[in-house]
Coordinates of C-alpha atoms and ligand atoms in Angstrom, one line a residue:
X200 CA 18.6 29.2 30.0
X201 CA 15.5 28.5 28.8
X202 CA 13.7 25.3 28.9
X203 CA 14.7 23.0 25.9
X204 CA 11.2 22.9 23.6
X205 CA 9.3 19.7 23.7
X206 CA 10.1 17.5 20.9
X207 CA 7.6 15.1 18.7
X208 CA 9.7 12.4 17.8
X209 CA 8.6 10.7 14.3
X210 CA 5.8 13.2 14.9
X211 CA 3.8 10.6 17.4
X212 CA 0.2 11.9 18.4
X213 CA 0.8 15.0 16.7
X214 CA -2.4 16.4 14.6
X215 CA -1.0 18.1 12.3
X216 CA -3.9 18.8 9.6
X217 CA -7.8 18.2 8.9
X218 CA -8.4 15.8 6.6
X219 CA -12.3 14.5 5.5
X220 CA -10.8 11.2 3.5
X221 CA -10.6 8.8 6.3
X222 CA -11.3 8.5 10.3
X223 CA -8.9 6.7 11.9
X224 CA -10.3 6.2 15.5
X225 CA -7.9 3.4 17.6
X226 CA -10.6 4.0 20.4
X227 CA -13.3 2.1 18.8
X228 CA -10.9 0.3 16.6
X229 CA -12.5 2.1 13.2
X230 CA -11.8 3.2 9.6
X231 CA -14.1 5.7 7.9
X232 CA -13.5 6.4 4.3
X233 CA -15.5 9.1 3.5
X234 CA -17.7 8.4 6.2
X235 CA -18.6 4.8 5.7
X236 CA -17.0 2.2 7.8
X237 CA -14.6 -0.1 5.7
X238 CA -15.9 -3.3 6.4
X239 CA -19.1 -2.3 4.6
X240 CA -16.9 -0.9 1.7
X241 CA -15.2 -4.3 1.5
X242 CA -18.1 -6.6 2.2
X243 CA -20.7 -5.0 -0.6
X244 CA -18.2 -2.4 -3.2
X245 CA -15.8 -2.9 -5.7
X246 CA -12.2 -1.5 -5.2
X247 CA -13.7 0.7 -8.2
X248 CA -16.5 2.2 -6.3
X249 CA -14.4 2.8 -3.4
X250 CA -11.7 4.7 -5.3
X251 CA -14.3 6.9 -6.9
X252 CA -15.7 7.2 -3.5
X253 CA -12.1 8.4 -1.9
X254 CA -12.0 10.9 -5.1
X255 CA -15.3 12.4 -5.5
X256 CA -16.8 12.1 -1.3
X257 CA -19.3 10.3 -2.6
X258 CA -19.9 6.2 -3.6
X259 CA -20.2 7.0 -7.7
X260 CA -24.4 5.9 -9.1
X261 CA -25.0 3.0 -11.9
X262 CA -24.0 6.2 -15.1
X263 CA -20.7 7.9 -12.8
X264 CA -19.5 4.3 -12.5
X265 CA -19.6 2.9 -16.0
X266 CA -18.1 6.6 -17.3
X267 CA -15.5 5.7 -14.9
X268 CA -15.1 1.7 -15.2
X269 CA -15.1 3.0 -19.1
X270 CA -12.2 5.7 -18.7
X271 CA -10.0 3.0 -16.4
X272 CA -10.4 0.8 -19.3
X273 CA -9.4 2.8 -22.0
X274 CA -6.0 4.0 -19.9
X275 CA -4.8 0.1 -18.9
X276 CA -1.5 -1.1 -20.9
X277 CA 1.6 -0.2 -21.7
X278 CA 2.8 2.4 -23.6
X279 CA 5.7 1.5 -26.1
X280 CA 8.4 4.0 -23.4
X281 CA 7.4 3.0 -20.3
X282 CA 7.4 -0.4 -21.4
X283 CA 10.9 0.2 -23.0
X284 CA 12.2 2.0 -19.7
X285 CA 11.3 -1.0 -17.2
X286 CA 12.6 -3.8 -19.9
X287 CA 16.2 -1.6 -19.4
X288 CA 16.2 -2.2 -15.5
X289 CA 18.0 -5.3 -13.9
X290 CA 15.8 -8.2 -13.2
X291 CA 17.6 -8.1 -9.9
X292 CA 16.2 -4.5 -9.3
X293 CA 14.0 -4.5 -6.6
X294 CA 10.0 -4.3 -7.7
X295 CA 9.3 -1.5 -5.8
X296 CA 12.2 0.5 -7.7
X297 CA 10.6 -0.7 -10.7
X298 CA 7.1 0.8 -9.8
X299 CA 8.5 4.1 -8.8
X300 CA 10.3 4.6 -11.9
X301 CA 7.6 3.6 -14.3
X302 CA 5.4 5.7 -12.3
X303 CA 9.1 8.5 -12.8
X304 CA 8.6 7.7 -16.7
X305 CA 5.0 8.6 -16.9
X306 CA 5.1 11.9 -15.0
X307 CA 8.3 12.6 -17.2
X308 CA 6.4 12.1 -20.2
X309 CA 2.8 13.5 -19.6
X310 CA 2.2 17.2 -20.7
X311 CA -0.6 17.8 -17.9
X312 CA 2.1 16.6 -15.3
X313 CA 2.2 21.1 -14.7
X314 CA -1.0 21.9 -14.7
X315 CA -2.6 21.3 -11.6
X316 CA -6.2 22.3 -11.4
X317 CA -8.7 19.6 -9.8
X318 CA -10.1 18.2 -12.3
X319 CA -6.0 17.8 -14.0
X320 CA -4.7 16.3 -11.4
X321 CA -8.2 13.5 -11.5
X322 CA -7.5 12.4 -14.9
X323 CA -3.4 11.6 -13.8
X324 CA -4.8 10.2 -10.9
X325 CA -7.4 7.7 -12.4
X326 CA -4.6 7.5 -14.9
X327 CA -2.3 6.3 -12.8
X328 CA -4.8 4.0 -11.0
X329 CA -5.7 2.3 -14.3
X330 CA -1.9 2.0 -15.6
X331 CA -0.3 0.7 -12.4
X332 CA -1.5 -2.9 -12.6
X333 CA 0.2 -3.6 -15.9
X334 CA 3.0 -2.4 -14.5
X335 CA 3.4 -4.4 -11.5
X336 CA 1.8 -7.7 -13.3
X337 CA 4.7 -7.2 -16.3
X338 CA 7.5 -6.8 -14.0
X339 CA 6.5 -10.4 -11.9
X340 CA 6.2 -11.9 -15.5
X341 CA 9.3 -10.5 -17.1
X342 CA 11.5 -12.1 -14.1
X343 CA 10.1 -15.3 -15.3
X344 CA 11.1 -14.8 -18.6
X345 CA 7.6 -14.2 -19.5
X346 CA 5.7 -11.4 -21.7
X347 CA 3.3 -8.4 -21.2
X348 CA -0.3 -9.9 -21.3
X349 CA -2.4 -7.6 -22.7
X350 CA -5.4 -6.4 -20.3
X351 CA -8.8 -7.5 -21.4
X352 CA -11.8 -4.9 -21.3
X353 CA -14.7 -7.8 -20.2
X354 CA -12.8 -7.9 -17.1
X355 CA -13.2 -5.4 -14.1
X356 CA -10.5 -4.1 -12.4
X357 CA -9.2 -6.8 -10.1
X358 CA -9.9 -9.7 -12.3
X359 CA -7.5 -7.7 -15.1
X360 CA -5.2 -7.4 -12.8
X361 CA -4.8 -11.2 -11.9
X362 CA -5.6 -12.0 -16.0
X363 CA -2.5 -9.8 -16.9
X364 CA -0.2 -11.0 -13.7
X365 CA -1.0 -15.2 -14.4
X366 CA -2.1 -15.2 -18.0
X367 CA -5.3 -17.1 -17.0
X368 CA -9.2 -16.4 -16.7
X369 CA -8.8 -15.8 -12.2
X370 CA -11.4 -17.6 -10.4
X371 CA -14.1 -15.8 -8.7
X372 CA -13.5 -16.5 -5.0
X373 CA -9.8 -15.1 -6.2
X374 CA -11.2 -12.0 -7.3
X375 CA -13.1 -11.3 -4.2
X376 CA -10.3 -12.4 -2.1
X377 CA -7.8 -9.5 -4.4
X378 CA -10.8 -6.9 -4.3
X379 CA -10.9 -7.0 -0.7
X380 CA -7.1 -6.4 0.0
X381 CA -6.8 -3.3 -2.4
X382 CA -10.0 -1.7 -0.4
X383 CA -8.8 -2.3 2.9
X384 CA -5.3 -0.9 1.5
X385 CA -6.6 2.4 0.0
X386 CA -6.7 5.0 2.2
X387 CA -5.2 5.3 6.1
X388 CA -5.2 9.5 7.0
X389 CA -1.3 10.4 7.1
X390 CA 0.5 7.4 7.2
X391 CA 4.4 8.1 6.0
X392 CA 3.9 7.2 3.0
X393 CA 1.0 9.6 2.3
X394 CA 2.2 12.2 4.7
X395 CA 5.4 12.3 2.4
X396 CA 3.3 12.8 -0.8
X397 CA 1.2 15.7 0.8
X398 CA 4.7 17.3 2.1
X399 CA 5.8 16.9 -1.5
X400 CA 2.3 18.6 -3.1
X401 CA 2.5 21.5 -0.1
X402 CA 5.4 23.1 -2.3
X403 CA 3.2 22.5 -4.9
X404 CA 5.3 20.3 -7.2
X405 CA 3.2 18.1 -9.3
X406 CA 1.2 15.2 -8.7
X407 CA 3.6 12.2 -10.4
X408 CA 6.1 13.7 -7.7
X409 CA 4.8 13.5 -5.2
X410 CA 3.8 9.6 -5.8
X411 CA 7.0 8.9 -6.6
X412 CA 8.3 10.1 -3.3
X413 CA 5.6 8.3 -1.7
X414 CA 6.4 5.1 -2.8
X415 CA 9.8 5.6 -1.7
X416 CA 8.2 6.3 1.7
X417 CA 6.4 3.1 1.5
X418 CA 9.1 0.7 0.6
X419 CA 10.5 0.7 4.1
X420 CA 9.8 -2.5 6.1
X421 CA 8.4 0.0 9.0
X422 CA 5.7 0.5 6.4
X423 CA 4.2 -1.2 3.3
X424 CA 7.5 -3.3 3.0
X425 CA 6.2 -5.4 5.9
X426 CA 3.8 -7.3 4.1
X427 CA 7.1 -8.4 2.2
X428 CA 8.8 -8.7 5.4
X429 CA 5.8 -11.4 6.9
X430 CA 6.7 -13.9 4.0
X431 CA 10.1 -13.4 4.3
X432 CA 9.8 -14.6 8.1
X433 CA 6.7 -17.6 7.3
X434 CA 9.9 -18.7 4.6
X435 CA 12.3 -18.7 7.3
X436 CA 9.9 -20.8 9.5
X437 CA 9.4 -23.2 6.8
X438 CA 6.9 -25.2 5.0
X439 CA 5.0 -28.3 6.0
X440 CA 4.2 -30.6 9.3
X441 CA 5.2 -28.8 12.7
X442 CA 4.3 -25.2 11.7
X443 CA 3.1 -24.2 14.8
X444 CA 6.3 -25.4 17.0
X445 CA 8.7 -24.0 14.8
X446 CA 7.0 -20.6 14.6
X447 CA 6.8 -20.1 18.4
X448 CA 11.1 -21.2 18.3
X449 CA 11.5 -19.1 15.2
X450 CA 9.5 -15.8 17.1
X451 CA 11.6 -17.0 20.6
X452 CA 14.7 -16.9 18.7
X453 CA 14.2 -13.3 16.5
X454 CA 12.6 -11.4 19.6
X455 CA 16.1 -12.3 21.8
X456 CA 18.0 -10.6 19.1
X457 CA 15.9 -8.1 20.0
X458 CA 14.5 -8.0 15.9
X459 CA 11.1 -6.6 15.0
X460 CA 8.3 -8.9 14.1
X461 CA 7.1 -7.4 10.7
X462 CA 3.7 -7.7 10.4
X463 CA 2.8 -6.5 14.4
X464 CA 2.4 -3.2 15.8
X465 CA 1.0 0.4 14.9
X466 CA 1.6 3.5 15.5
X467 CA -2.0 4.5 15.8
X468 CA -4.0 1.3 16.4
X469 CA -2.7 0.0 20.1
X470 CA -5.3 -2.7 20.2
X471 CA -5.4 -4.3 17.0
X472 CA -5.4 -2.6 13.2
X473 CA -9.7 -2.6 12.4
X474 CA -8.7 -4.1 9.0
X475 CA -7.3 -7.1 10.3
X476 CA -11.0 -9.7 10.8
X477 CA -12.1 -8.4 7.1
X478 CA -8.4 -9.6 5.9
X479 CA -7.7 -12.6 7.7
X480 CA -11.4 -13.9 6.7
X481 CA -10.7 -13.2 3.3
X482 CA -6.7 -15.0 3.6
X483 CA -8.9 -17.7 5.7
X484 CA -11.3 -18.2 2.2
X485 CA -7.7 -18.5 0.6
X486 CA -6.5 -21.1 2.4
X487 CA -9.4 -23.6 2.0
X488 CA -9.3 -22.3 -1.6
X489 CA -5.9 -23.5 -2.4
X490 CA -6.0 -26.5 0.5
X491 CA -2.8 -24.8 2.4
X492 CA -3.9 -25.6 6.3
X493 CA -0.5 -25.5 7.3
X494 CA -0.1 -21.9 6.3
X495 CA -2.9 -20.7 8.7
X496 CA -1.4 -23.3 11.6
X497 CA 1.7 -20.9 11.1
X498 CA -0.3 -17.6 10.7
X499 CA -2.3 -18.5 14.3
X500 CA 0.7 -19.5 15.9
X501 CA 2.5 -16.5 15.6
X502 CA 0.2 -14.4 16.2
X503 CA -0.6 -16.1 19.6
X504 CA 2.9 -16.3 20.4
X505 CA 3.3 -12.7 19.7
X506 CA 0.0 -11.9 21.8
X507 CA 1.4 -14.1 24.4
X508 CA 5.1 -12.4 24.2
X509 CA 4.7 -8.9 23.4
X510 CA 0.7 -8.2 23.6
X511 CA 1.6 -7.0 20.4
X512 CA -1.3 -7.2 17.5
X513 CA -1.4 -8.0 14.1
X514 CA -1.7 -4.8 11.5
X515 CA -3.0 -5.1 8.1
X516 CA 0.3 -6.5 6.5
X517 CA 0.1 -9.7 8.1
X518 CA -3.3 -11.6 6.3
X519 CA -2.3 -9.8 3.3
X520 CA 1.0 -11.1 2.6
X521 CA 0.3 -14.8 3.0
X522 CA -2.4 -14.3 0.8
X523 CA -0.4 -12.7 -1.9
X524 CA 1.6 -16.0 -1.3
X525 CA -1.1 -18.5 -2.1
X526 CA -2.4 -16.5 -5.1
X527 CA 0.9 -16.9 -6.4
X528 CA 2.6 -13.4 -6.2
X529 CA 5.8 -13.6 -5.7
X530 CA 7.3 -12.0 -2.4
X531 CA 9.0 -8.7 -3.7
X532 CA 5.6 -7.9 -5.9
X533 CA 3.4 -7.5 -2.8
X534 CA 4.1 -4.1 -1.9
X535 CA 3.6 -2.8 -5.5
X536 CA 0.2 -4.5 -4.8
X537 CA -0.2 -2.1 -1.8
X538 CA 1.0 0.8 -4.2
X539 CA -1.6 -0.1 -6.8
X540 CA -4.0 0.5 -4.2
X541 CA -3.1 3.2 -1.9
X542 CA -2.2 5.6 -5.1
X543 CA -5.9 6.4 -4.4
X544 CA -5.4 7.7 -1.1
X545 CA -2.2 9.1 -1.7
X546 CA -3.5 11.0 -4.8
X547 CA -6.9 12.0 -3.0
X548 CA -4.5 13.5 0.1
X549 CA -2.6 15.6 -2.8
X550 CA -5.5 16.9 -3.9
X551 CA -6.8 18.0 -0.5
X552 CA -3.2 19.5 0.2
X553 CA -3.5 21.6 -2.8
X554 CA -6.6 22.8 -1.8
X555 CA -5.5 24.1 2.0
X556 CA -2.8 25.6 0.6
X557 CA -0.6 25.4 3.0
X558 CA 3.5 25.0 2.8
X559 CA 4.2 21.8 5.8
X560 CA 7.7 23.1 6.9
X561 CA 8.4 21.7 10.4
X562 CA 10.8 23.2 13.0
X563 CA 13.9 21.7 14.4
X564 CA 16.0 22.5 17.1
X565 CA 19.8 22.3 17.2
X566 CA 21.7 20.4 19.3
X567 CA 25.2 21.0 17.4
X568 CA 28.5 22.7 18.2
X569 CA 28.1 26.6 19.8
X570 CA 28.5 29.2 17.3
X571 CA 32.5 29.4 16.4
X572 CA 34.7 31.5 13.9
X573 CA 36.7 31.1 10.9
X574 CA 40.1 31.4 12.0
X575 CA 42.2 34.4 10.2
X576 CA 44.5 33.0 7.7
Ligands
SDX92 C1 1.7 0.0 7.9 O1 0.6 4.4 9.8 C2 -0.1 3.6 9.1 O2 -1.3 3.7 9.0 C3 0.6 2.5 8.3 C4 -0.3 1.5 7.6 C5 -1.1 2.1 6.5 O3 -2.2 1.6 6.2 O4 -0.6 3.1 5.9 O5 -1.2 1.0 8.6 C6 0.5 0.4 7.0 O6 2.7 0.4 7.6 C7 1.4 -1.0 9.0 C8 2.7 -1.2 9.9 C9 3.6 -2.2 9.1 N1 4.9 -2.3 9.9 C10 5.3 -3.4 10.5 O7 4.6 -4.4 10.6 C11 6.8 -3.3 11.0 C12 6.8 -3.9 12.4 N2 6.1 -2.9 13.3 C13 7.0 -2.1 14.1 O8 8.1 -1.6 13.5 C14 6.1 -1.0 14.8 O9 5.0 -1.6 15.4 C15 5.6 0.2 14.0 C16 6.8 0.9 13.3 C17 4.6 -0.2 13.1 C18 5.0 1.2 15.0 O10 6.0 1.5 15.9 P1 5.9 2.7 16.9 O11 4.5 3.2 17.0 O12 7.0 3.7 16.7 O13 6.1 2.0 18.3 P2 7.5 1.6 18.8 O14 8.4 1.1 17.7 O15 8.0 2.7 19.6 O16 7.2 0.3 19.7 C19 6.8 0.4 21.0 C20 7.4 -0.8 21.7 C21 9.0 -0.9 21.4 O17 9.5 -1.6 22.5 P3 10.7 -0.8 23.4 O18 11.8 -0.5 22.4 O19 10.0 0.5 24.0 O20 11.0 -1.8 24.4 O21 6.9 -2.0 21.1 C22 7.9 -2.7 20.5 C23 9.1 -1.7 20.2 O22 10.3 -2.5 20.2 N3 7.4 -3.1 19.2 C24 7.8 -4.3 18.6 C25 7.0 -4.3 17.4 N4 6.2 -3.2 17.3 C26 6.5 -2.5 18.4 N5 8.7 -5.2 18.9 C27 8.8 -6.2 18.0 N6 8.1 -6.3 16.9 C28 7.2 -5.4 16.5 N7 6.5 -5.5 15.4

């Protein structure tokens, strides 16, 4: 018979489309948006520069990005329905469910959400990039019994988004710290979450669907639900004096049950995630900001221990949840932070799908029972 046909498990090392948004290159251990290498993005943009960069190709000059800071802030709040929608969900509902059904709600309700020409699908996208942060900063506040602040329009993107998840002026260093994480989450080639969104735009459904499905992608803990995940396992290690001992036992303990370590590992990067330094110095800045040593005795001892272990690295999820942590978000709302940022990617890949055109439509190949018949009645 003839050979059985290789198969690409979870599509591993398989190329399956150009793309001219990002470079991911594990060789040198690089991430290119649009050419420039991230840690430049993050050490001298704002997240706003770099979105309109991932959008347009090009880093927007002084007139491009006040028409745009302008636009963002006219398109912040919450409308009366979707407001409405999220006050009917549980409060036990997980965030993440919350996020993809306001974000459900709003494609439900626009009436460009079928028309998708370019420059269409750019206003729901910047739509959708200015809207999101109410959204995720009113669900945290509503399970604390706590109401929608309104956005204020002397405040640039990340500082809003702080002002309208605490109800208080953020502090600079704060700012900076938030900034960095939502450029260093925007964009990563086709990760699962946005390789789901461009499958989604390939049959050319609209643009709301297709981030809807990809926040459904990125919930999983294989994914953006990691950077949940990492708290979840610093709260199981525990606070105070000790850190360090009690998170080589704790990793000792989960890696005989054979668990993984959320937080570690990539599928592309095999010798460390290049976002990590850029992160971790801006969690670092965090901990002397809020006086939490103990948090970073914890961070470094896992890690080592990990190294040590497994020679496994870190990826991007592990600085960024305990900084989440110490700027108060609490644990469920950190991967509608990563949704807040990568719907730029995400929207940027549907936008290049659309423009190749091209159905993604895999093959499989059976393995089930031989052909058989219906018996006669
Ligand atoms: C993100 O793709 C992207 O770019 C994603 C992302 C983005 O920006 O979009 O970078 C964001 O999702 C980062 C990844 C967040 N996920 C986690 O932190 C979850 C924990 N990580 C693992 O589940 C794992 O590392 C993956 C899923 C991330 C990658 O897994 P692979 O490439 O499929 O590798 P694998 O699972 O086959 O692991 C190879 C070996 C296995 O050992 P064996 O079964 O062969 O003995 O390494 C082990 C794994 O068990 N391993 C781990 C581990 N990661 C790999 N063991 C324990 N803990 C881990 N974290």
């Amino acid at each position: 018979d003839t050979a059985a046909p290789q198969i690409f498990k979870g599509l591993a090392g398989v190329p399956v489309d150009y793309t001219a948004i990002s470079k991911v290159n594990p060789e040198s251990n690089s991430l290119l948006y649009r050419g420039y290498p991230v840690q430049e993005l993050a050490a001298q943009c704002t997240f706003e520069e770099v979105a309109y960069l991932l959008w347009h190709g090009e880093l927007p000059n002084d007139a491009e990005l006040a028409e745009f800071g302008e636009f963002e802030r006219r398109h912040r709040g919450l409308d009366h329905q979707t407001k409405r929608i999220v006050d009917e969900l549980p409060l036990e509902a997980h965030p993440m469910d919350v996020v993809r059904t306001a974000v459900s709600v709003i494609g439900a309700s626009d009436p460009e959400t079928p028309v998708d020409t370019p420059e269409a699908n750019l206003d729901k996208a910047m739509r959708l990039f200015a809207k999101l942060p109410s959204i995720v900063a009113y669900d945290q506040r509503r399970r604390h019994g706590l109401e929608f602040v309104e956005p204020r329009d002397d405040l640039g993107y990340s500082a809003n988004f702080l002002w309208q998840t605490f109800g208080e002026a953020p502090e600079l260093a704060v700012v900076n710290a938030f900034d960095v994480s939502m450029i260093l989450y925007a964009e990563h080639s086709f990760n699962a979450s946005t390789f789901t969104a461009r499958v989604i735009a390939s049959t050319l459904s609209d643009l709301y669907s297709a981030v809807t499905g990809a926040i459904g992608a990125l919930k999983g803990p294989l994914h953006g639900g990691a950077n949940e995940a990492v708290m979840h396992a610093f709260a199981e290690i525990g606070p105070g004096e000790g850190g360090a001992e009690r998170a080589v036992a704790w990793l000792d303990a989960a890696l005989a049950e054979k668990r993984k370590i959320m937080g570690f590992g990539h599928r592309v990067y095999k010798n460390g995630d290049s976002r990590v330094p850029t992160m971790r110095d801006a969690m670092e800045r965090m901990v002397e900001h809020y006086e939490r040593p103990e948090l970073l005795e914890v961070y470094v001892a896992l890690e080592q221990a990990m190294g040590e272990r497994k020679n496994i690295k870190p990826n991007l999820d592990y600085p960024a949840g305990p900084t989440y942590h110490l700027m108060g978000f609490d644990t469920p709302t950190f991967t509608p932070l990563f949704v807040a940022s990568r719907v730029v990617g995400w929207t940027a890949h549907v936008m290049e799908q659309l423009a190749s055109n091209a159905l993604i439509r895999p093959l499989s190949v059976y393995n089930g029972v031989d052909e058989r018949h219906v018996p006669a009645k």
